[in-house]
């Protein structure tokens, strides 16, 4: 899904010296008003955002995937009971209470969407990207998943099946991408493997990185 950007001079009449987007400017203005009224503590807001962006974020999911790649017993547990397997690593919390892991294979690629709203496993993947919540993605991922993936730069072979999973308030999904070039990653520990796992690969709109990306 391509990201919409304004061209030069196309700011719809809004000019911000600090180059905030329209939405960012509105959020900032609302935060300022609420702070002045004593209704929120900016430090608390910053701490929450930092937690989900840098501590929770997709790093938790990447560690789950890396362990599944390197530990067959854990991978089997993740297939059977993703909620318990993920919780065993300490990753639990809001919108991550009920999880299912779906594994990409050489024959099948999995893609996650929430057609009704934007259900997303925060405890595992952090804050959802803007495009995940956008109506075009939510509708087209179901009716034209191959076309949507192509817009993300992911062109899959015609013979590979694409399976779309629709998240709900009761169940959220984690895609376990294929491990890149196992022969080239055999000497990597879980920490190094986790670096190959991207947020998009755990949603299904991307693939895991190759080790060459870090050389």
mmCIF file of C-alpha atoms in Angstrom:
data_model
loop_
_atom_site.group_PDB
_atom_site.id
_atom_site.type_symbol
_atom_site.label_atom_id
_atom_site.label_comp_id
_atom_site.label_asym_id
_atom_site.label_seq_id
_atom_site.Cartn_x
_atom_site.Cartn_y
_atom_site.Cartn_z
ATOM 1 C CA UNK A 1 0.000 0.000 0.000
ATOM 2 C CA UNK A 2 1.633 3.212 -1.059
ATOM 3 C CA UNK A 3 1.851 6.027 1.451
ATOM 4 C CA UNK A 4 0.154 9.267 0.529
ATOM 5 C CA UNK A 5 2.429 12.283 0.622
ATOM 6 C CA UNK A 6 1.804 15.898 -0.268
ATOM 7 C CA UNK A 7 3.833 17.407 -3.067
ATOM 8 C CA UNK A 8 5.422 20.863 -2.856
ATOM 9 C CA UNK A 9 2.817 23.467 -2.018
ATOM 10 C CA UNK A 10 0.095 20.888 -1.404
ATOM 11 C CA UNK A 11 -0.444 21.354 2.313
ATOM 12 C CA UNK A 12 -4.174 22.145 1.906
ATOM 13 C CA UNK A 13 -3.714 25.603 3.346
ATOM 14 C CA UNK A 14 -1.977 24.477 6.530
ATOM 15 C CA UNK A 15 1.567 25.691 7.025
ATOM 16 C CA UNK A 16 3.450 24.536 10.091
ATOM 17 C CA UNK A 17 6.894 25.923 10.813
ATOM 18 C CA UNK A 18 7.857 22.660 12.498
ATOM 19 C CA UNK A 19 6.758 20.635 9.428
ATOM 20 C CA UNK A 20 4.179 18.590 11.326
ATOM 21 C CA UNK A 21 1.579 16.797 9.261
ATOM 22 C CA UNK A 22 -2.027 17.910 9.625
ATOM 23 C CA UNK A 23 -2.791 14.986 11.936
ATOM 24 C CA UNK A 24 0.343 15.534 14.022
ATOM 25 C CA UNK A 25 -0.504 19.222 14.392
ATOM 26 C CA UNK A 26 -4.038 18.401 15.549
ATOM 27 C CA UNK A 27 -2.783 15.852 18.071
ATOM 28 C CA UNK A 28 -0.210 18.353 19.354
ATOM 29 C CA UNK A 29 -2.858 21.060 19.711
ATOM 30 C CA UNK A 30 -5.190 18.691 21.584
ATOM 31 C CA UNK A 31 -2.359 17.598 23.869
ATOM 32 C CA UNK A 32 -1.511 21.234 24.612
ATOM 33 C CA UNK A 33 -5.116 22.075 25.534
ATOM 34 C CA UNK A 34 -5.510 19.005 27.742
ATOM 35 C CA UNK A 35 -2.179 19.685 29.437
ATOM 36 C CA UNK A 36 -3.109 23.299 30.158
ATOM 37 C CA UNK A 37 -6.350 22.090 31.734
ATOM 38 C CA UNK A 38 -4.413 19.635 33.878
ATOM 39 C CA UNK A 39 -6.187 16.627 32.380
ATOM 40 C CA UNK A 40 -3.092 14.773 31.159
ATOM 41 C CA UNK A 41 0.558 14.502 32.107
ATOM 42 C CA UNK A 42 2.814 14.842 29.016
ATOM 43 C CA UNK A 43 5.498 12.754 30.705
ATOM 44 C CA UNK A 44 3.037 9.894 31.146
ATOM 45 C CA UNK A 45 1.988 10.112 27.490
ATOM 46 C CA UNK A 46 5.635 10.087 26.399
ATOM 47 C CA UNK A 47 6.307 7.036 28.554
ATOM 48 C CA UNK A 48 3.375 5.123 27.038
ATOM 49 C CA UNK A 49 4.409 5.968 23.481
ATOM 50 C CA UNK A 50 8.035 5.062 24.201
ATOM 51 C CA UNK A 51 6.971 1.742 25.681
ATOM 52 C CA UNK A 52 5.037 0.683 22.601
ATOM 53 C CA UNK A 53 7.477 2.137 20.065
ATOM 54 C CA UNK A 54 10.808 1.058 21.526
ATOM 55 C CA UNK A 55 10.217 -1.523 24.250
ATOM 56 C CA UNK A 56 7.119 -3.403 23.204
ATOM 57 C CA UNK A 57 6.995 -2.658 19.505
ATOM 58 C CA UNK A 58 7.750 -5.302 16.908
ATOM 59 C CA UNK A 59 10.865 -6.363 18.852
ATOM 60 C CA UNK A 60 8.755 -8.707 20.953
ATOM 61 C CA UNK A 61 7.328 -10.401 17.897
ATOM 62 C CA UNK A 62 10.781 -10.626 16.343
ATOM 63 C CA UNK A 63 12.026 -12.513 19.392
ATOM 64 C CA UNK A 64 9.083 -14.922 19.136
ATOM 65 C CA UNK A 65 9.862 -15.598 15.473
ATOM 66 C CA UNK A 66 13.596 -15.987 16.107
ATOM 67 C CA UNK A 67 12.932 -18.553 18.816
ATOM 68 C CA UNK A 68 10.546 -20.452 16.542
ATOM 69 C CA UNK A 69 13.210 -20.503 13.831
ATOM 70 C CA UNK A 70 15.859 -21.875 16.170
ATOM 71 C CA UNK A 71 13.835 -24.100 18.496
ATOM 72 C CA UNK A 72 11.604 -26.744 16.825
ATOM 73 C CA UNK A 73 9.858 -27.578 20.107
ATOM 74 C CA UNK A 74 8.921 -23.928 20.613
ATOM 75 C CA UNK A 75 7.769 -23.677 16.986
ATOM 76 C CA UNK A 76 5.479 -26.655 17.530
ATOM 77 C CA UNK A 77 4.111 -25.097 20.727
ATOM 78 C CA UNK A 78 3.575 -21.822 18.875
ATOM 79 C CA UNK A 79 1.524 -23.638 16.239
ATOM 80 C CA UNK A 80 -0.600 -25.416 18.835
ATOM 81 C CA UNK A 81 -1.061 -22.649 21.407
ATOM 82 C CA UNK A 82 0.398 -19.322 20.364
ATOM 83 C CA UNK A 83 -1.064 -17.491 23.347
ATOM 84 C CA UNK A 84 0.758 -19.693 25.855
ATOM 85 C CA UNK A 85 3.984 -19.916 23.853
ATOM 86 C CA UNK A 86 4.203 -16.144 23.460
ATOM 87 C CA UNK A 87 3.316 -15.599 27.118
ATOM 88 C CA UNK A 88 6.167 -17.899 28.131
ATOM 89 C CA UNK A 89 8.545 -15.251 26.794
ATOM 90 C CA UNK A 90 6.848 -12.595 28.912
ATOM 91 C CA UNK A 91 4.869 -10.961 26.126
ATOM 92 C CA UNK A 92 1.318 -10.491 27.288
ATOM 93 C CA UNK A 93 -0.989 -7.544 27.587
ATOM 94 C CA UNK A 94 -3.733 -5.523 26.007
ATOM 95 C CA UNK A 95 -4.955 -6.863 22.654
ATOM 96 C CA UNK A 96 -2.622 -9.808 22.889
ATOM 97 C CA UNK A 97 -4.664 -12.063 25.146
ATOM 98 C CA UNK A 98 -5.667 -14.501 22.374
ATOM 99 C CA UNK A 99 -3.131 -15.175 19.646
ATOM 100 C CA UNK A 100 -2.683 -17.533 16.719
ATOM 101 C CA UNK A 101 0.560 -17.963 14.794
ATOM 102 C CA UNK A 102 0.423 -18.769 11.085
ATOM 103 C CA UNK A 103 3.585 -20.006 9.386
ATOM 104 C CA UNK A 104 4.656 -19.046 5.888
ATOM 105 C CA UNK A 105 5.900 -21.933 3.765
ATOM 106 C CA UNK A 106 7.269 -22.398 0.280
ATOM 107 C CA UNK A 107 3.679 -23.066 -0.862
ATOM 108 C CA UNK A 108 1.673 -20.557 1.206
ATOM 109 C CA UNK A 109 2.057 -16.916 2.212
ATOM 110 C CA UNK A 110 -0.095 -15.510 5.017
ATOM 111 C CA UNK A 111 -1.476 -11.978 5.226
ATOM 112 C CA UNK A 112 -3.189 -10.343 8.201
ATOM 113 C CA UNK A 113 -5.950 -7.745 8.070
ATOM 114 C CA UNK A 114 -8.793 -6.522 10.252
ATOM 115 C CA UNK A 115 -11.725 -5.792 7.975
ATOM 116 C CA UNK A 116 -14.031 -4.350 10.647
ATOM 117 C CA UNK A 117 -11.707 -1.986 12.489
ATOM 118 C CA UNK A 118 -8.004 -2.307 13.334
ATOM 119 C CA UNK A 119 -7.578 -5.203 15.767
ATOM 120 C CA UNK A 120 -3.847 -5.665 16.210
ATOM 121 C CA UNK A 121 -1.614 -7.535 18.716
ATOM 122 C CA UNK A 122 -0.045 -4.576 20.520
ATOM 123 C CA UNK A 123 1.773 -6.729 23.055
ATOM 124 C CA UNK A 124 3.645 -8.467 20.246
ATOM 125 C CA UNK A 125 3.870 -5.936 17.418
ATOM 126 C CA UNK A 126 3.491 -2.589 19.182
ATOM 127 C CA UNK A 127 1.494 0.233 17.629
ATOM 128 C CA UNK A 128 -0.233 -0.596 14.327
ATOM 129 C CA UNK A 129 1.024 1.221 11.226
ATOM 130 C CA UNK A 130 -1.284 3.865 9.766
ATOM 131 C CA UNK A 131 -1.899 1.880 6.592
ATOM 132 C CA UNK A 132 -3.133 -1.131 8.577
ATOM 133 C CA UNK A 133 -6.059 0.951 9.840
ATOM 134 C CA UNK A 134 -6.804 2.563 6.471
ATOM 135 C CA UNK A 135 -10.023 1.499 4.659
ATOM 136 C CA UNK A 136 -8.213 0.787 1.342
ATOM 137 C CA UNK A 137 -5.968 -1.809 2.968
ATOM 138 C CA UNK A 138 -8.756 -3.315 5.042
ATOM 139 C CA UNK A 139 -10.969 -3.851 1.993
ATOM 140 C CA UNK A 140 -8.475 -4.657 -0.745
ATOM 141 C CA UNK A 141 -6.363 -7.073 1.292
ATOM 142 C CA UNK A 142 -9.301 -9.475 1.130
ATOM 143 C CA UNK A 143 -10.407 -9.044 -2.477
ATOM 144 C CA UNK A 144 -7.002 -8.465 -4.084
ATOM 145 C CA UNK A 145 -4.253 -9.614 -1.712
ATOM 146 C CA UNK A 146 -1.735 -10.214 -4.497
ATOM 147 C CA UNK A 147 -2.231 -6.689 -5.817
ATOM 148 C CA UNK A 148 -1.886 -5.188 -2.335
ATOM 149 C CA UNK A 149 1.340 -7.102 -1.717
ATOM 150 C CA UNK A 150 2.703 -5.865 -5.030
ATOM 151 C CA UNK A 151 2.113 -2.297 -3.857
ATOM 152 C CA UNK A 152 4.310 -3.079 -0.857
ATOM 153 C CA UNK A 153 6.972 -4.275 -3.297
ATOM 154 C CA UNK A 154 6.305 -7.945 -2.569
ATOM 155 C CA UNK A 155 5.718 -9.806 -5.817
ATOM 156 C CA UNK A 156 5.067 -13.461 -5.043
ATOM 157 C CA UNK A 157 5.251 -16.286 -7.582
ATOM 158 C CA UNK A 158 1.919 -16.970 -9.258
ATOM 159 C CA UNK A 159 1.915 -20.524 -7.928
ATOM 160 C CA UNK A 160 2.246 -19.445 -4.287
ATOM 161 C CA UNK A 161 -1.063 -19.446 -2.443
ATOM 162 C CA UNK A 162 -1.978 -16.376 -0.400
ATOM 163 C CA UNK A 163 -4.121 -16.935 2.668
ATOM 164 C CA UNK A 164 -5.762 -13.920 4.316
ATOM 165 C CA UNK A 165 -6.569 -13.978 8.036
ATOM 166 C CA UNK A 166 -9.116 -11.543 9.468
ATOM 167 C CA UNK A 167 -8.307 -10.402 13.002
ATOM 168 C CA UNK A 168 -11.133 -9.876 15.473
ATOM 169 C CA UNK A 169 -11.547 -8.581 19.002
ATOM 170 C CA UNK A 170 -11.337 -12.201 20.174
ATOM 171 C CA UNK A 171 -8.360 -13.412 18.124
ATOM 172 C CA UNK A 172 -5.272 -11.774 16.678
ATOM 173 C CA UNK A 173 -2.607 -13.202 14.433
ATOM 174 C CA UNK A 174 1.157 -13.312 14.061
ATOM 175 C CA UNK A 175 2.775 -14.341 10.788
ATOM 176 C CA UNK A 176 5.944 -16.383 11.197
ATOM 177 C CA UNK A 177 7.884 -15.582 8.018
ATOM 178 C CA UNK A 178 10.107 -18.153 6.354
ATOM 179 C CA UNK A 179 13.631 -18.203 7.708
ATOM 180 C CA UNK A 180 15.906 -16.665 5.065
ATOM 181 C CA UNK A 181 18.546 -18.960 3.599
ATOM 182 C CA UNK A 182 18.826 -21.402 6.507
ATOM 183 C CA UNK A 183 22.302 -22.445 5.365
ATOM 184 C CA UNK A 184 23.434 -18.827 5.676
ATOM 185 C CA UNK A 185 21.832 -18.325 9.094
ATOM 186 C CA UNK A 186 22.794 -21.557 10.846
ATOM 187 C CA UNK A 187 25.532 -19.792 12.794
ATOM 188 C CA UNK A 188 23.260 -16.987 14.016
ATOM 189 C CA UNK A 189 21.896 -16.897 17.557
ATOM 190 C CA UNK A 190 18.387 -15.768 18.441
ATOM 191 C CA UNK A 191 19.415 -12.129 18.936
ATOM 192 C CA UNK A 192 20.950 -11.992 15.467
ATOM 193 C CA UNK A 193 18.009 -13.810 13.916
ATOM 194 C CA UNK A 194 15.566 -11.369 15.514
ATOM 195 C CA UNK A 195 17.243 -8.537 13.604
ATOM 196 C CA UNK A 196 16.137 -10.180 10.357
ATOM 197 C CA UNK A 197 12.471 -10.054 11.369
ATOM 198 C CA UNK A 198 10.558 -6.930 10.355
ATOM 199 C CA UNK A 199 7.155 -5.718 11.487
ATOM 200 C CA UNK A 200 5.806 -6.047 7.941
ATOM 201 C CA UNK A 201 7.011 -9.644 7.689
ATOM 202 C CA UNK A 202 4.960 -10.455 10.809
ATOM 203 C CA UNK A 203 1.858 -8.903 9.219
ATOM 204 C CA UNK A 204 2.544 -10.556 5.881
ATOM 205 C CA UNK A 205 3.188 -7.463 3.775
ATOM 206 C CA UNK A 206 6.911 -8.189 3.668
ATOM 207 C CA UNK A 207 9.546 -10.876 4.040
ATOM 208 C CA UNK A 208 12.295 -11.360 6.580
ATOM 209 C CA UNK A 209 15.577 -9.640 5.760
ATOM 210 C CA UNK A 210 18.551 -11.546 4.434
ATOM 211 C CA UNK A 211 21.759 -11.648 6.501
ATOM 212 C CA UNK A 212 23.482 -9.682 3.714
ATOM 213 C CA UNK A 213 21.428 -6.643 4.744
ATOM 214 C CA UNK A 214 23.693 -6.282 7.777
ATOM 215 C CA UNK A 215 27.021 -6.833 6.050
#
